[in-house]
Tab-separated table of C-alpha atoms in Angstrom:
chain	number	residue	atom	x	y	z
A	1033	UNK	CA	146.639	87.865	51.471
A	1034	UNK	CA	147.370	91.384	51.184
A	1035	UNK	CA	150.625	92.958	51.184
A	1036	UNK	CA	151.390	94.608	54.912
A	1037	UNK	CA	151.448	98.379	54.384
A	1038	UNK	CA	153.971	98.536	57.059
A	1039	UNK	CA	156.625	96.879	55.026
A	1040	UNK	CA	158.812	99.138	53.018
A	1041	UNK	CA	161.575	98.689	50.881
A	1042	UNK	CA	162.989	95.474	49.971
A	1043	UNK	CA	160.964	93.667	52.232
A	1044	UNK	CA	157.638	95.237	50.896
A	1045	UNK	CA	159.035	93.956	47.236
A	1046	UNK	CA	159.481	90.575	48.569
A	1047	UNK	CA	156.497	91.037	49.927
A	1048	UNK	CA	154.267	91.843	46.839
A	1049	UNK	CA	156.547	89.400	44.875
A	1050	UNK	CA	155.015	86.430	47.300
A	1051	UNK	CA	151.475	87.238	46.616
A	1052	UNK	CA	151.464	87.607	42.995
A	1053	UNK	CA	153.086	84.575	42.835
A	1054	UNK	CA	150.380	83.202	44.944
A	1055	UNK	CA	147.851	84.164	42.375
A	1056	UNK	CA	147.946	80.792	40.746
A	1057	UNK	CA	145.208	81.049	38.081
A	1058	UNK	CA	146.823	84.275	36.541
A	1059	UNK	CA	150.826	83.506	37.069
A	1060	UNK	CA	152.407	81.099	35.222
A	1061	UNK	CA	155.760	79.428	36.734
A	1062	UNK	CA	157.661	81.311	34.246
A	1063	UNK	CA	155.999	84.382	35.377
A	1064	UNK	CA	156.843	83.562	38.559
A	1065	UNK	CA	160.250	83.626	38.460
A	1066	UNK	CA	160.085	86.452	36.308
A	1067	UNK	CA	158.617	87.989	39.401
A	1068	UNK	CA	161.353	87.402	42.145
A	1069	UNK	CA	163.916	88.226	39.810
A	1070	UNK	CA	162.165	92.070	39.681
A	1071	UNK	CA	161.710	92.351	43.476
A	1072	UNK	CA	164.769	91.251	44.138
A	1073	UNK	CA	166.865	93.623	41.549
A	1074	UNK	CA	164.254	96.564	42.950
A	1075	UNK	CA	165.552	95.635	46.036
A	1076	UNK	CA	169.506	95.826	45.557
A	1077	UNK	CA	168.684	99.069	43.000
A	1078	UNK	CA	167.791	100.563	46.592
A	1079	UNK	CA	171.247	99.914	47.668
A	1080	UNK	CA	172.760	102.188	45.072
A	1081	UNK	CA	173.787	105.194	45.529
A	1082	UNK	CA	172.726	106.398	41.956
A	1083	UNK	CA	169.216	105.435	43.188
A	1084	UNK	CA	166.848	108.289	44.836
A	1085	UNK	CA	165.663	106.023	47.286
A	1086	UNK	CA	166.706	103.657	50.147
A	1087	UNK	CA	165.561	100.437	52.475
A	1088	UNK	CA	163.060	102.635	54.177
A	1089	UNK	CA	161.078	103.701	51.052
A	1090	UNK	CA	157.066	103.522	51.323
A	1091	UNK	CA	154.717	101.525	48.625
A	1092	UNK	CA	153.366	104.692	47.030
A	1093	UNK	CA	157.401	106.210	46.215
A	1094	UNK	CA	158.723	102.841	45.073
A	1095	UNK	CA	156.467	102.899	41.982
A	1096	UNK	CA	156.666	107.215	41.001
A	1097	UNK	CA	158.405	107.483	37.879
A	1098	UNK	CA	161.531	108.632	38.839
A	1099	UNK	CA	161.921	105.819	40.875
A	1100	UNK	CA	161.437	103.006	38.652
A	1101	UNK	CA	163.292	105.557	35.954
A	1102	UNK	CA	165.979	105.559	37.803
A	1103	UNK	CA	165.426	101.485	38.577
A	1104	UNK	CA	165.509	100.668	35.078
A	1105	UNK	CA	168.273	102.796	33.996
A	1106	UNK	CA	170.127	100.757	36.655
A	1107	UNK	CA	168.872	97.178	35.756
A	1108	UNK	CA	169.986	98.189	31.696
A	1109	UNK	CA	173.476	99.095	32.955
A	1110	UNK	CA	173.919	95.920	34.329
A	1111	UNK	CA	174.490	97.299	37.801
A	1112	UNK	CA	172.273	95.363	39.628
A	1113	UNK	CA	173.308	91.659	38.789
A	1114	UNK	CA	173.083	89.104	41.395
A	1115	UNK	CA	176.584	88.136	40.002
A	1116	UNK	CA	180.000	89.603	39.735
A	1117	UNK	CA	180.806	88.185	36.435
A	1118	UNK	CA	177.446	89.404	34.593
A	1119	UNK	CA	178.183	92.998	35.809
A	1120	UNK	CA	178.534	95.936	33.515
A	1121	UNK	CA	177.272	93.329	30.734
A	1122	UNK	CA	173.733	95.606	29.157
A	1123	UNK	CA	170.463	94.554	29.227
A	1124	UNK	CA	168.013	93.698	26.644
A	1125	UNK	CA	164.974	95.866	25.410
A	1126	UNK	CA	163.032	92.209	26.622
A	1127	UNK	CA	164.099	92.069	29.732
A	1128	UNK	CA	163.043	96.169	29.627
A	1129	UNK	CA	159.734	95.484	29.045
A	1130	UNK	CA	159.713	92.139	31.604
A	1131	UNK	CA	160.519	94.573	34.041
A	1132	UNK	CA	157.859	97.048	33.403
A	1133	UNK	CA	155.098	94.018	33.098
A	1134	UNK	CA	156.183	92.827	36.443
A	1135	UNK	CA	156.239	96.345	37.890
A	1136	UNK	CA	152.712	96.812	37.186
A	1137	UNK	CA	151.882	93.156	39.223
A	1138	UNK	CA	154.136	94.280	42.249
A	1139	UNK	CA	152.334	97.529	42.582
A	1140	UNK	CA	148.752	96.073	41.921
A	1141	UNK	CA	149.645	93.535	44.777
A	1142	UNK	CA	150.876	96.668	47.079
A	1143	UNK	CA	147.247	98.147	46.263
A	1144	UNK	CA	149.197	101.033	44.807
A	1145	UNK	CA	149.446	103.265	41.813
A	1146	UNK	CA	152.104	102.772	39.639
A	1147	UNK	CA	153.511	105.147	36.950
A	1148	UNK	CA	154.985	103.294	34.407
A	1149	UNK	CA	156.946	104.288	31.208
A	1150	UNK	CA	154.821	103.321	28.202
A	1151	UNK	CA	156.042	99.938	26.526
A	1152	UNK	CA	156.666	99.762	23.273
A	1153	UNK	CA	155.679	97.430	20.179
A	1154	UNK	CA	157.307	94.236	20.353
A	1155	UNK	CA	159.834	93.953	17.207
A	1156	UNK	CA	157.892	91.736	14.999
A	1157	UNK	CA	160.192	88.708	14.449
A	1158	UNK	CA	160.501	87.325	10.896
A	1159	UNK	CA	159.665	83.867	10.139
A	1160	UNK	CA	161.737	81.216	9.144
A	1161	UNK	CA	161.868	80.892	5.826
A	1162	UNK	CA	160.405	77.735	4.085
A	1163	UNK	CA	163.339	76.807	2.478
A	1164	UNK	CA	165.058	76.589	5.522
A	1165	UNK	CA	163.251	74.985	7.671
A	1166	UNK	CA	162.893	72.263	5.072
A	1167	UNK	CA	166.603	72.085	5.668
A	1168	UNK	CA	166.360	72.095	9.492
A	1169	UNK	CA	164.204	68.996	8.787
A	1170	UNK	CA	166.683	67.331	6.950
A	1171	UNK	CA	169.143	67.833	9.476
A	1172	UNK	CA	167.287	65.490	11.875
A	1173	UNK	CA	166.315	63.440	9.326
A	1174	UNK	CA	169.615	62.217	9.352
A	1175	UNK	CA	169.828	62.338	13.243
A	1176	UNK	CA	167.429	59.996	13.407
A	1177	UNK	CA	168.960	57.891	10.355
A	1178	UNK	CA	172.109	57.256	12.861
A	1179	UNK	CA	172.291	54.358	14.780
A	1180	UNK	CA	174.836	55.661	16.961
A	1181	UNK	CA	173.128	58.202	18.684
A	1182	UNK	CA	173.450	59.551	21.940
A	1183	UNK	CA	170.634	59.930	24.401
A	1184	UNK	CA	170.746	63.460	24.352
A	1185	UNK	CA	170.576	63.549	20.564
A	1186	UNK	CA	167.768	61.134	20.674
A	1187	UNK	CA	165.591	63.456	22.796
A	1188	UNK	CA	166.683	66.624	20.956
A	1189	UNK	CA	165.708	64.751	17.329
A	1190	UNK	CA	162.139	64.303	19.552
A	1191	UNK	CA	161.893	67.927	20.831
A	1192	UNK	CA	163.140	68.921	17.633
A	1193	UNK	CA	160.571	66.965	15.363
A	1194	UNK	CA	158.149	68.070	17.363
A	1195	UNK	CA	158.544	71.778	17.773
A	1196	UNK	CA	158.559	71.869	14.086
A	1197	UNK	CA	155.906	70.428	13.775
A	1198	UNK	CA	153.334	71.785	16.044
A	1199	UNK	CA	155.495	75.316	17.050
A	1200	UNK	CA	155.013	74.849	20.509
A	1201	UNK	CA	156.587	77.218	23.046
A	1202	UNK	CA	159.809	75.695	25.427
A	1203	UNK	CA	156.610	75.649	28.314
A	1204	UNK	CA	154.125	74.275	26.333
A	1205	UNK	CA	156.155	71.006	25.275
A	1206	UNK	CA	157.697	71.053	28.994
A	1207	UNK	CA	153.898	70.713	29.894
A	1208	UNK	CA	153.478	67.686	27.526
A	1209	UNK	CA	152.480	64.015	29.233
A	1210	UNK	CA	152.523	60.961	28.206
A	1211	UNK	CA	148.754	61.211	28.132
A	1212	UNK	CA	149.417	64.228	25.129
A	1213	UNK	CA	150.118	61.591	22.542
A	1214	UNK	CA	147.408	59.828	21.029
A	1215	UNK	CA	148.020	55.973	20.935
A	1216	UNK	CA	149.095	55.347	17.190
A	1217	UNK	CA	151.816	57.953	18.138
A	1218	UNK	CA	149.884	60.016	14.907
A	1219	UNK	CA	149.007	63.285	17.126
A	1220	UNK	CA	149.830	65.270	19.789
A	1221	UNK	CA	147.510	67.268	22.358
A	1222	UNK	CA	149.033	70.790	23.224
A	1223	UNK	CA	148.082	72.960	26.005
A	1224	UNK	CA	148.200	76.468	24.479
A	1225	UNK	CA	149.541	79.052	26.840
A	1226	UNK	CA	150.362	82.603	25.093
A	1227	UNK	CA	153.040	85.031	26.712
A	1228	UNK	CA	150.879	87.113	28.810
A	1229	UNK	CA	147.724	84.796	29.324
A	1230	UNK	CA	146.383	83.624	32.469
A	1231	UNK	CA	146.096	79.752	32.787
A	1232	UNK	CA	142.379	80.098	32.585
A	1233	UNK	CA	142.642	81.428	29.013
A	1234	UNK	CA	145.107	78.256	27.557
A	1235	UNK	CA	143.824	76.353	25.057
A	1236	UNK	CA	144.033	72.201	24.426
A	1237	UNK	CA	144.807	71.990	20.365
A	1238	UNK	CA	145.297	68.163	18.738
A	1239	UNK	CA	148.260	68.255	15.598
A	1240	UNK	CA	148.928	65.611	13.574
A	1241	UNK	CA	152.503	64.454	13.910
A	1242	UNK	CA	154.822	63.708	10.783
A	1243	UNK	CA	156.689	60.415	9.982
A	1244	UNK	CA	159.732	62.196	11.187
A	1245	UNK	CA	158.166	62.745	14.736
A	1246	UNK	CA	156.770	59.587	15.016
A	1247	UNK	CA	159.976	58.208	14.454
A	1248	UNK	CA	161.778	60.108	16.748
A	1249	UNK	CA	159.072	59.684	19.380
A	1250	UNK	CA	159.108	56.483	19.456
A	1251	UNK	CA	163.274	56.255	19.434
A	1252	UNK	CA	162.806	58.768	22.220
A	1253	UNK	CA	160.164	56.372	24.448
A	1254	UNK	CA	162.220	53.830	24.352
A	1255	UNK	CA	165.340	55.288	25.723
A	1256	UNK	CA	163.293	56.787	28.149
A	1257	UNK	CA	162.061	53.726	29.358
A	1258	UNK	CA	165.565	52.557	29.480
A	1259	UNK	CA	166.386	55.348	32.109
A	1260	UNK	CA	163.169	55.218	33.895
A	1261	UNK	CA	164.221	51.431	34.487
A	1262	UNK	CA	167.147	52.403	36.669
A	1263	UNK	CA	165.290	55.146	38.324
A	1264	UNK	CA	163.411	54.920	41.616
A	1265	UNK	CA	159.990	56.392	41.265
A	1266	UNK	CA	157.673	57.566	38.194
A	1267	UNK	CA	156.695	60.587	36.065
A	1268	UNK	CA	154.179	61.070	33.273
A	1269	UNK	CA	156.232	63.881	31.643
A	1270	UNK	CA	157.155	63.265	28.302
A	1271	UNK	CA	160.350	65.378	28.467
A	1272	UNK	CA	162.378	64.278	31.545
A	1273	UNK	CA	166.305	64.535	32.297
A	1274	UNK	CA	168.967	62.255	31.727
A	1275	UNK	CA	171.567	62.431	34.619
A	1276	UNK	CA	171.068	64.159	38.174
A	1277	UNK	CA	171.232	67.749	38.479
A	1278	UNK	CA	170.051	70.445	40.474
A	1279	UNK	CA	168.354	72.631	41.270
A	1280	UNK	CA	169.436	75.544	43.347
A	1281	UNK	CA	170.844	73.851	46.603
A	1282	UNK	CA	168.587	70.681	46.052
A	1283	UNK	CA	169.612	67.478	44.347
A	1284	UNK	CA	167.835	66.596	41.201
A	1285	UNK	CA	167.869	62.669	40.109
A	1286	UNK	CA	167.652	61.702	36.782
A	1287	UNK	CA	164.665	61.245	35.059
A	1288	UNK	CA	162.898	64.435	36.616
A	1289	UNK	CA	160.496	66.601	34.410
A	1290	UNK	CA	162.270	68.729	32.506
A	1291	UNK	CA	162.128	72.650	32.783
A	1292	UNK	CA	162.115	75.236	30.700
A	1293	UNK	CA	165.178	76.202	31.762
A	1294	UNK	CA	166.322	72.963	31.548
A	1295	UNK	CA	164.829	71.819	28.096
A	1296	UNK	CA	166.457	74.954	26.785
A	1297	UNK	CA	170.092	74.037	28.368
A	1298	UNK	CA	169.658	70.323	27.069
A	1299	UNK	CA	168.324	71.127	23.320
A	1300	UNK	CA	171.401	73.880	23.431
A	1301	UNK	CA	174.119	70.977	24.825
A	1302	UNK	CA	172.696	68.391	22.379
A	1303	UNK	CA	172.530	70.895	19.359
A	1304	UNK	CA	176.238	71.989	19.843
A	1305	UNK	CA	177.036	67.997	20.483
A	1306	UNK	CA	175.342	67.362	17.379
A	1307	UNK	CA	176.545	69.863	14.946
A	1308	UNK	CA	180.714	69.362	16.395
A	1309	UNK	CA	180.104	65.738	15.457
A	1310	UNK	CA	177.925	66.134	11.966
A	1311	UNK	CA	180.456	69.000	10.591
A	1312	UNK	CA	181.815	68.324	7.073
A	1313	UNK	CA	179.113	65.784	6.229
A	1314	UNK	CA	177.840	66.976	2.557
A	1315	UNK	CA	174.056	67.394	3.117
A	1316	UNK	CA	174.545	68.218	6.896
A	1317	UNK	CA	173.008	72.243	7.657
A	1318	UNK	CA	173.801	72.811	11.060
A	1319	UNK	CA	170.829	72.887	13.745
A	1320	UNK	CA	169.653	75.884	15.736
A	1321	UNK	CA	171.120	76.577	19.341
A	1322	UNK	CA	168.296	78.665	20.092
A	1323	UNK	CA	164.778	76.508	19.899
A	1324	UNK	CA	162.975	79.749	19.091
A	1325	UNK	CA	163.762	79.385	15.360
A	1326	UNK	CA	162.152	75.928	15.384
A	1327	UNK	CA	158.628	77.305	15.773
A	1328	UNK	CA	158.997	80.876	14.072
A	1329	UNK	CA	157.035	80.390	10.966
A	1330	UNK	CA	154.899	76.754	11.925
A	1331	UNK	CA	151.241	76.954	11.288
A	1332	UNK	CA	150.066	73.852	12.236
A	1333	UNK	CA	147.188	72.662	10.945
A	1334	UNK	CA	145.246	71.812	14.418
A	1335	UNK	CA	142.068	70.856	15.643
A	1336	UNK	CA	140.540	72.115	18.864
A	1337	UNK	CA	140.029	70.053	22.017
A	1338	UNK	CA	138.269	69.949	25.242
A	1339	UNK	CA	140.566	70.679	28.043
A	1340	UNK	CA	138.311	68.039	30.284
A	1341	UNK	CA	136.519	65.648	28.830
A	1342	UNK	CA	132.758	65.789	29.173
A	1343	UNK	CA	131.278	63.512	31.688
A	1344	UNK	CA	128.450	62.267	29.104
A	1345	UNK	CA	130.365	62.236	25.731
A	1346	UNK	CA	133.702	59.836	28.129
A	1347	UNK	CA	130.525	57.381	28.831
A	1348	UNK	CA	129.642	56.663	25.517
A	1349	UNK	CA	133.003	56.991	23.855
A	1350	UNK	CA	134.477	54.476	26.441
A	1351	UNK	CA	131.639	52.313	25.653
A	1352	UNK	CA	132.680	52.531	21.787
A	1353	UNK	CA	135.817	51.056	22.982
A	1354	UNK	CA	134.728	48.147	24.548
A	1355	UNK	CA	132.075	47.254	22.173
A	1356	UNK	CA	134.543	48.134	19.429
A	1357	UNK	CA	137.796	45.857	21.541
A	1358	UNK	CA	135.350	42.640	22.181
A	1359	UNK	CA	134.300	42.372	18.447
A	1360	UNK	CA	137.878	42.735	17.569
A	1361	UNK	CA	139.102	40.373	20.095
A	1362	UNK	CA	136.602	37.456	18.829
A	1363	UNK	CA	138.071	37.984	15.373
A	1364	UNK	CA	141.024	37.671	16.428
A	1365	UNK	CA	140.292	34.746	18.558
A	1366	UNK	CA	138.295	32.945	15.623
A	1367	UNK	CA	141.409	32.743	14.210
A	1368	UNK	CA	140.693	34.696	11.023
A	1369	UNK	CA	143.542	35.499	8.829
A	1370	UNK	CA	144.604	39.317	8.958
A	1371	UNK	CA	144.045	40.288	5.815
A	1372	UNK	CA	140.668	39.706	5.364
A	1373	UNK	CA	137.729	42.229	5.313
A	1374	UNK	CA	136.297	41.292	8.339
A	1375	UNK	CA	139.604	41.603	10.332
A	1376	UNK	CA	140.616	44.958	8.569
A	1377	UNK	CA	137.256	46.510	9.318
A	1378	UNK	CA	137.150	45.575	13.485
A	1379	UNK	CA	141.036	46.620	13.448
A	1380	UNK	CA	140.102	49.976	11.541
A	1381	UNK	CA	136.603	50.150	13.433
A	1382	UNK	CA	138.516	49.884	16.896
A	1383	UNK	CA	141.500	52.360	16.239
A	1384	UNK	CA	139.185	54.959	15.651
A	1385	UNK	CA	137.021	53.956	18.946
A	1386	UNK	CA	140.382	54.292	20.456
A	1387	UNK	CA	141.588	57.908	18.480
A	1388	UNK	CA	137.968	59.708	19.180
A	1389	UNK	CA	138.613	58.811	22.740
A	1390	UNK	CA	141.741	59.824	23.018
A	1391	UNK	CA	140.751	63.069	21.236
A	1392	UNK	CA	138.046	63.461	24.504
A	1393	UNK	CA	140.796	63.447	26.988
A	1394	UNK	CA	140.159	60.189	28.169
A	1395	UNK	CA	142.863	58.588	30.043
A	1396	UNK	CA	145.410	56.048	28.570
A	1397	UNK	CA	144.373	53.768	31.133
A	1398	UNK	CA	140.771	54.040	31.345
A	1399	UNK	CA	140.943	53.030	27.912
A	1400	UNK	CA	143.285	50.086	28.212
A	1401	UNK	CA	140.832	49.509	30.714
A	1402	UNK	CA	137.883	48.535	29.209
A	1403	UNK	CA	139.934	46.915	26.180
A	1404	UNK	CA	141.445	44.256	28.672
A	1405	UNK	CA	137.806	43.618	30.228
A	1406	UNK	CA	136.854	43.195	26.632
A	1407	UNK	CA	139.337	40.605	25.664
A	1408	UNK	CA	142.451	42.458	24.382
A	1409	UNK	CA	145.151	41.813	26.785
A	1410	UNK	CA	148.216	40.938	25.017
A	1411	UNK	CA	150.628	43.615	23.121
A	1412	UNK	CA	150.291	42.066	19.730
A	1413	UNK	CA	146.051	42.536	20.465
A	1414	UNK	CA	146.593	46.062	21.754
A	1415	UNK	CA	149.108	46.757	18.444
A	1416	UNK	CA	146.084	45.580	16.687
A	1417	UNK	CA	143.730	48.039	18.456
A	1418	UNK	CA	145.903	50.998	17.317
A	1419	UNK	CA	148.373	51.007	20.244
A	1420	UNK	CA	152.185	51.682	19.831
A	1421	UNK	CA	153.806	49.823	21.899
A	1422	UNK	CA	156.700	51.986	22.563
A	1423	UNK	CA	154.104	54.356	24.062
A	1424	UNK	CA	152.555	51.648	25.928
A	1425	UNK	CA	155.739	50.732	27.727
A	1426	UNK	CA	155.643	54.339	28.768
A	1427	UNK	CA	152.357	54.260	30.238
A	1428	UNK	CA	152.972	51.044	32.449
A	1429	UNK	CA	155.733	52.329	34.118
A	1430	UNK	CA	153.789	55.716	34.557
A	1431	UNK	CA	151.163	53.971	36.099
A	1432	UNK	CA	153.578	51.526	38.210
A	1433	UNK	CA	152.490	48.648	36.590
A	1434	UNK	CA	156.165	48.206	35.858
A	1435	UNK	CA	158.861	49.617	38.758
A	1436	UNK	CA	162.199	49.249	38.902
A	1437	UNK	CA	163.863	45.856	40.443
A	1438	UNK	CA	165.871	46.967	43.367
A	1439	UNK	CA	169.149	45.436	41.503
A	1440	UNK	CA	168.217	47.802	38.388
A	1441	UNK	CA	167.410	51.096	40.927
A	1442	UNK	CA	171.493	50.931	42.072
């Protein structure tokens, strides 16, 4: 809807902030609140008496270039902080340049011309060395070695493992599902979305996971099952919280999706947990507080991946299953010992039935599907089919298959 030309000031910010965030297939969440926060600081800049304008400025003068000169001067003060306390504390050159991105959308949605400064190169950041983040890997090596771990350090060995691993952004593994990982726990499917690109432009790339990830995955599955049991409800986020919270005014219960807000502040609380407790060990290197220097310097080695499956290709690959699940399933029935050929080959034949599916975007559940209808119902025939069945415990109580008692919901 466009913006009323009748609105001025802060109310013609608000405004233009509403309908770009309305513009779903080009504005991220992120972006989004990226987007308030600039109307809203426009709007108290107006306030100020070093600013040229007031409340009852027009579309075309809020976006001259003295006025968002004088705006950004302001803003990289500190002046215009929503809070007391962070007043007088500078801004960053980033938060410089979110400003003028988000200038450019609130003037596009005003159907105005706006007269920017020019933005300048990004500071190219330097990668993490090798050596070091071979170290950063040993440090939640022996995380995960502990039995004694917290919940918290659980998940942040599992966010950890796996930002190394496939340098995913905080939104990209906020975005991850239970769906993302492939059955064997092996890989992981990760919705590309680069600063700056609309949501039509992500990407879907499959990376194999380590030994280390695995592990941690499947520590992490099971202690989130253990929460999801005393949670009403049911989420197919892979990252989810671990106590309630909030969220603004609004009450937020445990086991939520995480944020990327929120996955920051957790990884961060974990991290300093973590490194207070492991301090003085011998071999211990203390872990990053900010999960940027996980993925500075990854390149994964990744294959590509339809971001829907193809209507065609799901038919016969689900068909593969079942024809691959009811040959397995009469071996197993026969009786046959495990380690023979025959056995080896339908286990081996069906896992990969199971992985190219996966790989199509086929649904956990479409696939356990057809291998119940073909004879594999139990876990220990499902382990044999390539399932882990940490991650299967996941997907029941995704699914509902598996909710909460009301004596374990208190």
């Amino acid at each position: 809807m466009p913006v009323d030309r009748d609105l001025k000031g802060p109310y013609l910010l608000r405004a233009a902030a509403a309908e770009v965030c309305s513009w779903e297939e080009e504005i991220s969440e992120a972006r989004g609140r990226q987007v308030r926060w600039v109307a809203g600081e426009y709007g108290r800049a107006l306030a100020h008496a070093d600013h040229p304008l007031d409340s009852d400025a027009e579309a075309r003068t809020l976006f001259r270039r003295a006025s968002v000169d004088a705006y950004l001067d302001l803003a990289a003060r500190g002046e215009l902080r929503a809070r007391a306390a962070d007043k007088k504390r500078a801004s960053t050159d980033n938060s410089r340049q979110t400003r003028i991105e988000v200038l450019a959308l609130l003037a596009k949605a005003a159907g105005v011309y706006a007269d920017l400064p020019p933005q300048p190169d990004p500071a190219r950041k330097q990668p993490v060395p090798r050596r070091a983040r071979s170290l950063l890997r040993t440090s939640l090596e022996e995380v995960a070695d502990r039995a004694d771990a917290l919940p918290g350090q659980i998940r942040m060995l599992a966010i950890g493992a796996t930002a190394v691993d496939t340098g995913a952004r905080s939104g990209e593994l906020c975005a991850c599902r239970i769906e993302d990982l492939a059955p064997s726990l092996e890989e992981i499917r990760i919705v590309r979305r680069p600063q700056g690109w609309s949501k039509d432009e992500a990407y879907v790339e499959l990376i194999a996971l380590s030994g280390l990830s695995r592990i941690a995955l499947r520590r992490w599955l099971v202690e989130r099952h253990a929460l999801m049991e005393r949670v009403q409800g049911a989420t197919t986020a892979l990252w989810v919280g671990l106590r309630a919270n909030h969220r603004g005014e609004y009450p937020v219960p445990p086991g939520t999706p995480l944020e990327p807000r929120g996955l920051f502040r957790a990884w961060t609380r974990a991290v300093e947990q973590t490194n207070d407790k492991m301090a003085g060990e011998p071999s211990w290197v203390p872990l990053p507080a900010r999960m940027e220097q996980l993925r500075r310097g990854v390149s994964p080695k990744a294959s590509m991946a339809p971001r829907q499956p193809d209507a065609e290709q799901a038919v016969a690959l689900l068909d593969d299953v079942a024809e691959c699940g009811r040959t397995l399933a009469q071996v197993r029935r026969s009786g046959e010992p495990e380690d023979t050929t025959t056995a080896l080959e339908a286990r081996l034949a069906c896992r990969k039935a199971v992985q190219a599916a996966w790989a199509e975007g086929i649904e956990h559940v479409m696939q356990l599907s057809a291998l119940t209808e073909a004879g594999l119902a139990g876990a220990a025939d499902l382990a044999a089919a390539g399932w882990d069945p940490a991650l299967l415990a996941a997907i029941e109580r995704a699914a509902g298959w598996g909710r909460p008692s009301k004596a374990k919901a208190v």
